[in-house]
Structure formats: C-alpha cells, structure tokens
Amino acid sequence: MKKRYLVTSALPYANGPLHIGHLAGAYLPADIYVRYLRLMGKDVVFVCGSDEHGAAITVRARKEGVTPREIVDKYHAIIRDAFQKIGIAFDIYHRTSEPLHHETSQDFFRKLLENGQFEEKESDQYFDETAGQFLADRYIVGTCPVCSNPDAYGDQCEKCGSTLSPTQLINPRSTLSGSAPVMRPTSHWYLKLDEHENWLREWINTGKADGKQLHEPAEWKNHVIGQCNSWLDQGLQPRAMTRDLDWGVDVPHEIPHSAGKKLYVWLDAPIGYISATKQWALDRGVDWEPYWKDNDTALIHFIGKDNIVFHCLIFPAILKAHGGFILPVNVPANQFLNLEGAKLSTSRNWAVWVHEYVAELPGREDELRYNMIKNMPEQRDSEFTWKGFQESTNTELVGNLAGFVHRVMVLTHKNYTGVIPAIDASREFKSGWDADTISTYDQELHLLHHKLEEMGREIEHFNFRDALRILMEISSAGNALLQFNEPWKIAGSDPELVKVVLNLGLQYVAALSVAMRPFLPFSADRLRGLLNLPALRDERELLDALNELAEGNPILRPNHALNPAEHLFTRVPDEVIAAQIQKLKAAEQANQQTAPAEPASTKMTYAPVKELISYDDFAQLDIRTGTILEASKVEKADKLLKLTVDLGFEQRTIVSGIAQHYQPEAIVGRQVIVLANLAPRTMRGIESQGMILLAEDAEGKLSFVSPETGWPDGGEVK
RNA sequence: GGCGCGGUAGCUCAGCUGGUCAGAGCGUAUGAUUCAUAAUCAUAAGGUCGGGAGUUCAAGUCUCCCCCGCGCUACCA
C-alpha cells in the first residue's frame, strides 16, 4: 500500500442542490473509502468543493435576475450543508471562486503555455452583435434538432438530454439580447491532446507510463477502461481550453489576446482539487506538494460515469503536460442511480434532494446511506425506491443490526448488571457462523478478525456493496450465536456458557461499532456511547481492533460497564413512505401539466428577420421546382436521405436531413422546391447537388413546400 | 450509423482469466424460538443466465448475428 492517499470527489456544480444520485455516484463511496483508510491509520486527505464557474451559472443568474455570485453563494451553502448533514467527511470543502483557486489555475495555464502544450487557433463562433460579445454554448438557445424543444441550449437539450453543439440548433438566438447571433472569428488556446494519445493509451491499458508501473488495469472497472478506449480509438483532438465568457478564471492578463477570455470550466474544475489541497495544507501549516507530486501518494478520483473521459484522459494529460504531478491510481467511476423507474432529473424535479431528506427525515441519515450503499451503481445503473428503502431499513437495520445489539445488551444487563463477564476460554459452544460447528472463544475471535479483514479488502477494491454485506454477516452471525446457544434458557443451569456467549456477542457488537463507521457514521457514534467506549476519532481504531483480535485479545475487557441498552434504529412507518411517494407523484403531475402545453402549436418561436438584401442578391438564387424520383436512407446516418430529384432538364442527387421526418417510400413522387445553384457538398460520401427547401413548424418539424395542384419540373421560383 | 457498458430467481443485484457458477439479500412458504421494536434462527424456490448460431471434452463465462436499456460520438448545405 502507498504511504499516503489523496482522495477527490467530483466537484458539484453550484447551480442546483444535491440529490441522491450525486451521493451514490461520487460522494458516499469516497466517504466510505476515506473513513476506512483513516480507521486503518493511513495518511489521507479528502478534498472537494463547489464548481462555481461556467456559463450555466451565468445563464441561471440572468434568468433569475441576480448575479452569478448570488447563485453560487446560495448553492454552495446548500450543498456544503447537505454534505455535512449526511456525514460526508471532507477534510476541506473548497470553492473555485476563491482567489487561491484563480491563482492556481492561472499558474497552471501559464505553465502549459510555457511548455508548448497549447496551440492558439482562430475559429468562427456565434457572436451577439447587440450585446457585443461572443456567445458560449449556454448563451445560445434554439430548437432542439432531436426532440424539437424550442428552448434547447447550445451544448445540450435539457428536455431530451441530447448533447448538442450550437450549430445544430434550429433558429439559434442569443439569450443576452434575443437576437440571432452571427458567426465571427475568435481565437482560443487548444490543448494538443492528440500528442498525448499514445502514452494515454498505454497508461490506461497497461498501467505503465514512462516505463513505470503506476497502476494495475485489472483493478479498474470495465466501463471505465472501455469508455477511455472508445475515445482513444476515435483519435483525440485538440481541445479548446478557453472560452469567451464574463464569469470564471481569467486567462492571465499578460498573455496576448487574453482580453475577455476565461479558462474553460473543465480545465479549471479539476485544478480545483489542487487548490483545495493547497488551502487545506495552508490551514494546517503543512506542505501540500507531497500529496500531488510524490510517487508514494495514491491519487483516487471518485466520479460518476459522465466524468470518465475527463478524469481518465484529459486531466491526466493536463497533469502530465504541466509536469511534476502524479497520475490517478484509480478512477472508480460509478454508473447512474435511477429513482422509482425513471432517470433522476433536476429540471423535472424527479429527485430526492439531500437537503430536503435530512430536513424531512431527521435522524435517519444512516438509513439513507445504508440504502444508497446497498443499491450503489457500482457496475451498472441501479435503482432507488422508497419501498425498498423502507424494507431494508426495517428488516436489515432495525431487525437484524439494531435487534442484535439490543438483545445482547439487554441480556448482559439482566444477567450481569451490564458488566462484561469474565469467561472460561476453554468452554465450548455452538458457532454463530454454522449451527453444526462446536467452537471456542479464541476460534471465534479469529473468525471475527478474518471477517473484518475481508470487509477491508472489499473496501480497498471499491466493492462497497460487498463490504456492507460482510458487515451485516457479522450481525447475522451474532444473532445466530444467540439463537443456537439460547442463553436465556440456561442462565440457571449453565452460567459459564451464558458468560462465554454474551461476552463473545459483545465483542461482535464492539467490532461492529468500529467497522460500521465508514458506512453508518452516526450510528457508530451512538453505538460507541451505548457501549461506553471512547468516541471514534477516525484514527486507526479499526487497525487497533484488528491487532488486538490478531493477538487473541477481546476488544471489550471483562468488568467493563455498559450503558443502558437502546435501539440504534427505528422502523420507517408507512406514512413516511407514502408522503415521499406522494411528493414524487406531485412532481410528475406538475411535469405532465406543463409538458403538453408546450408542444401545442401555439408556441412558435420567431427568428428575427435577417438583414435587408437587394433584389440582385435574391436573383442570384436559382430556385426550381422538381419531383422526387427515388429516396433511400443514407447508410450510417440517422438523419440523412439520399434523393434523386427530377428538375425536368436534368436529374440531381440531393442529400437532405429529413430522415426523421419522412419515410423514404412515402415521398417518392412528391413535388418539391430545390435550390439548384448551391455549391455541391459531400455528406457521408455522397455528393449533394442542391438543397431541398423545407418549412418548419413550432415543434421544429420539417415539411416540404409543395404546390396544391402540381406544376412542371424545372420551373423557376421567383 | 459507430463505439463503450449492461440485459442472470417475483424485486434489487454478485458471478475475475471457460470446467461445484447457476448464486446473495429482500419478498414468499413451512418449521423453530421468545432474550429482543411480530424482531431472531433453520429449510424451501425448480430462473433454458435477452434470442439464435458457432468454437470446445466443457460456456452466463470465448466468437459471430439479432433484439432491448444506458452512456459517448457522427451526419443534418
């Protein structure tokens, strides 16, 4: 194992609250891992923070009529508070709007520039002439080409979730002024990712970089490596690391052409991990550098699957391009959590919000954590249901775990006034692990030791569900131990047996009080209190317990006095579940009520009328009537149809993006309007000799412009 | 269209490099038990491992084709 650990969780974006999908994806697994490492006496730092830049925040601010600062302050507080209440034990929860972060990322940028890692390139981007500025993807809205949502953003349609680029939008318009943007050249710095492709491929697939074995690929999840190779095989392209924005980290001012340029959020956000570490070190008066630069540090990024490429390819490339930094030893990305059969959605309010959960179900933090871990999407998408939450809480936490703790403590109070009895270690009894096995105290302590080690191994391999299962096996074995030996029956006839069984049962409970800490930190604290043991400080207590057990020593010594027994968990009543389900149904209904109203044809969005042109300009267009003779789908393209159009004097091959609006067989014979003197363009290997003119309705649906009664082919449209 | 990851008992999910891999938890059924919040313990389910073909002495586990879900990506003058 490495000497020290640096663990990061994806920086939450500060334009909305935290939901259970975030928790299950990147925060809970990291928290378990970190708490475990601390209990094992490891040097570990766990950093996170709010990602507070990027256009989505400024767009939201504009919509709500407030400043970006107000937005990020608001959500930073909500998110930080939610983390704290649900027990995510960051060493620091930083924010990317801090000056320290700005300095850190600017220094990074300078260094990359100095190392020749950038290429400054000019490209055409949408520019808002009214507002006088370039428009980032999020500043452009238009009709989604996929689902016809009239308010899709330039990078993504929030309605159907499609990833878009601004040029794909139909009728693009600026959110700043509402006007139609124009294309203008602008210059940006591109990271030469293509030059990093080879070493990344080797590093991902063999774990080797610069001839050194840095990690074991077999330890990485399939879907992580698969996704990376998918990207690598398509060839990495230079990627712009700057944007034209007014909110974010400035491109350092001394660099020419830096005016009005900000660092791309995806560059600035992961550097946030570094800034957070620096701030943590400053607060402690220690050196941050070993955590990022020493080969004996294990860097681990916990993220959701949507961040894989960034954390496994682009950020490592950036770290290497800078030089001097270590690379992540693993990126255990989780898949997605669904809620009651549907994808979590912030915009549709289909979520369980963490800040609402802790307010509505106070004192049940661990119940949520337990359920999240039990259904953690480690290898594939998984599902959270309130019914499942209730069931596992009531049967596994209340029945099995809390029940075991309570019964063994009650029995101790009844028989020995709550004091751990001394035992005769040679006494034999039935093992809780197997009804047919006769065992001894020492053998059972060894078995417990073995189970705890096994649990630890699962955590070390990021198998948190399995680790939790093993934890619960200890509780089940404790229940079985009591069941098989029935101490309540033999208190009078065989007091020595009762002592051994209860003492051992209490050792299980004591072991659980430490071992459950990574998963159920609040309950672990409560249990320590019940057992009258010192509060956990997350400093090698599990390691100490393991060492004692390995020596054959019990964790609780004879004559130790317990506090009164209490239940660790309470049942979740039906009403609570019903109320939560009701809440989700209300959200669903609210969506259904607004949803049908929108596509209803009324909501036509009008693009502003373009600049005036002269008649001569118009006369340059040669528009003709024509008839479709043949139509077929273009291979390997979802939207293209290959058409043969008769213009009377000749036949043309025209490729048109209408496959999602028309079936090929249905349009043969249709009369259409053709722009006949458009320069030919090759699409998907087919040369298109013209363009079919189409009209668009409010939903973005395209239809041909055709005559009512027919006309000859090749006629001019004037 | 391409690529990636999945599609295993009613439900939620494990099954690494092919040969006790047909599993766990929950639910359900039966029995035991009463120390414990009707909690606990034991036993049971007969799921053709999405469908089809193939390789092999042997395939959820490898190859090919098809279907479905999720994610990434391309085309749209």
GROMACS .gro file of C-alpha atoms (C1' of nucleotides) in nm, chain A residues 168 222 226-227 230-231 305 343 375 379-383 391 395 399 406-407 414 465 479 483-484 488-489 567 569 636-640 681 683-684, chain B residues 1-8 12-15 17 24-27 32-42 70-77:
model
   72
  168GLN     CA    1  -2.703   2.212  -3.462
  222ASN     CA    2  -1.462  -0.237  -1.715
  226GLY     CA    3  -1.399   0.069  -2.215
  227GLN     CA    4  -1.509   0.428  -2.236
  230SER     CA    5  -1.363   0.418  -2.714
  231TRP     CA    6  -1.231   0.774  -2.711
  305LYS     CA    7  -1.971   0.780  -1.533
  343LYS     CA    8  -3.383   0.879  -1.455
  375ASN     CA    9  -2.801  -0.025  -0.416
  379GLN     CA   10  -2.113  -0.196  -1.218
  380ARG     CA   11  -2.433  -0.083  -1.383
  381ASP     CA   12  -2.718   0.158  -1.338
  382SER     CA   13  -2.923   0.078  -1.031
  383GLU     CA   14  -3.242   0.186  -0.871
  391GLU     CA   15  -3.795  -0.257   0.356
  395THR     CA   16  -3.565  -0.562   0.816
  399GLY     CA   17  -3.446  -0.611   1.271
  406HIS     CA   18  -3.021  -0.455   2.171
  407ARG     CA   19  -3.079  -0.820   2.265
  414LYS     CA   20  -3.030  -0.879   3.303
  465ARG     CA   21  -2.182  -0.333  -0.157
  479ASN     CA   22  -2.795  -1.324   1.608
  483GLN     CA   23  -3.020  -1.837   1.871
  484PHE     CA   24  -2.810  -2.154   1.871
  488TRP     CA   25  -3.194  -1.701   2.814
  489LYS     CA   26  -3.282  -2.067   2.874
  567HIS     CA   27  -3.229   0.088   1.982
  569PHE     CA   28  -3.268   0.243   1.451
  636LYS     CA   29  -2.452   0.518  -4.125
  637ALA     CA   30  -2.653   0.834  -4.081
  638ASP     CA   31  -2.965   0.876  -3.874
  639LYS     CA   32  -3.093   1.192  -4.035
  640LEU     CA   33  -2.997   1.178  -4.400
  681ARG     CA   34  -2.127   1.937  -5.082
  683MET     CA   35  -2.204   1.429  -4.696
  684ARG     CA   36  -2.137   1.077  -4.580
  719G      C1'   37  -2.467   0.481  -3.811
  720G      C1'   38  -2.012   0.386  -3.497
  721C      C1'   39  -1.805   0.280  -3.016
  722G      C1'   40  -1.845   0.152  -2.483
  723C      C1'   41  -2.109  -0.075  -2.067
  724G      C1'   42  -2.511  -0.368  -1.937
  725G      C1'   43  -2.967  -0.732  -2.017
  726U      C1'   44  -2.880  -1.352  -1.450
  730U      C1'   45  -3.259  -0.530  -0.604
  731C      C1'   46  -2.816  -0.721  -0.758
  732A      C1'   47  -2.297  -1.078  -0.726
  733G      C1'   48  -2.068  -1.402  -1.061
  735U      C1'   49  -0.862  -1.503  -1.659
  742A      C1'   50  -2.665  -1.346  -0.228
  743G      C1'   51  -3.007  -1.017   0.015
  744C      C1'   52  -3.516  -0.893   0.026
  745G      C1'   53  -4.018  -1.082  -0.067
  750A      C1'   54  -3.828  -2.350   1.538
  751U      C1'   55  -3.790  -1.977   1.912
  752U      C1'   56  -3.943  -1.572   2.271
  753C      C1'   57  -3.377  -1.259   2.540
  754A      C1'   58  -3.513  -0.875   2.161
  755U      C1'   59  -3.947  -0.296   1.830
  756A      C1'   60  -4.413  -0.967   1.533
  757A      C1'   61  -3.755  -0.854   1.597
  758U      C1'   62  -3.436  -1.379   1.551
  759C      C1'   63  -3.288  -1.877   1.351
  760A      C1'   64  -3.347  -2.308   1.003
  788C      C1'   65  -2.799   0.332  -2.062
  789G      C1'   66  -2.378   0.638  -2.198
  790C      C1'   67  -2.039   0.862  -2.556
  791U      C1'   68  -1.997   1.001  -3.071
  792A      C1'   69  -2.103   1.116  -3.625
  793C      C1'   70  -2.421   1.300  -4.021
  794C      C1'   71  -2.831   1.730  -4.065
  795A      C1'   72  -2.587   2.293  -4.714
   0.00000   0.00000   0.00000
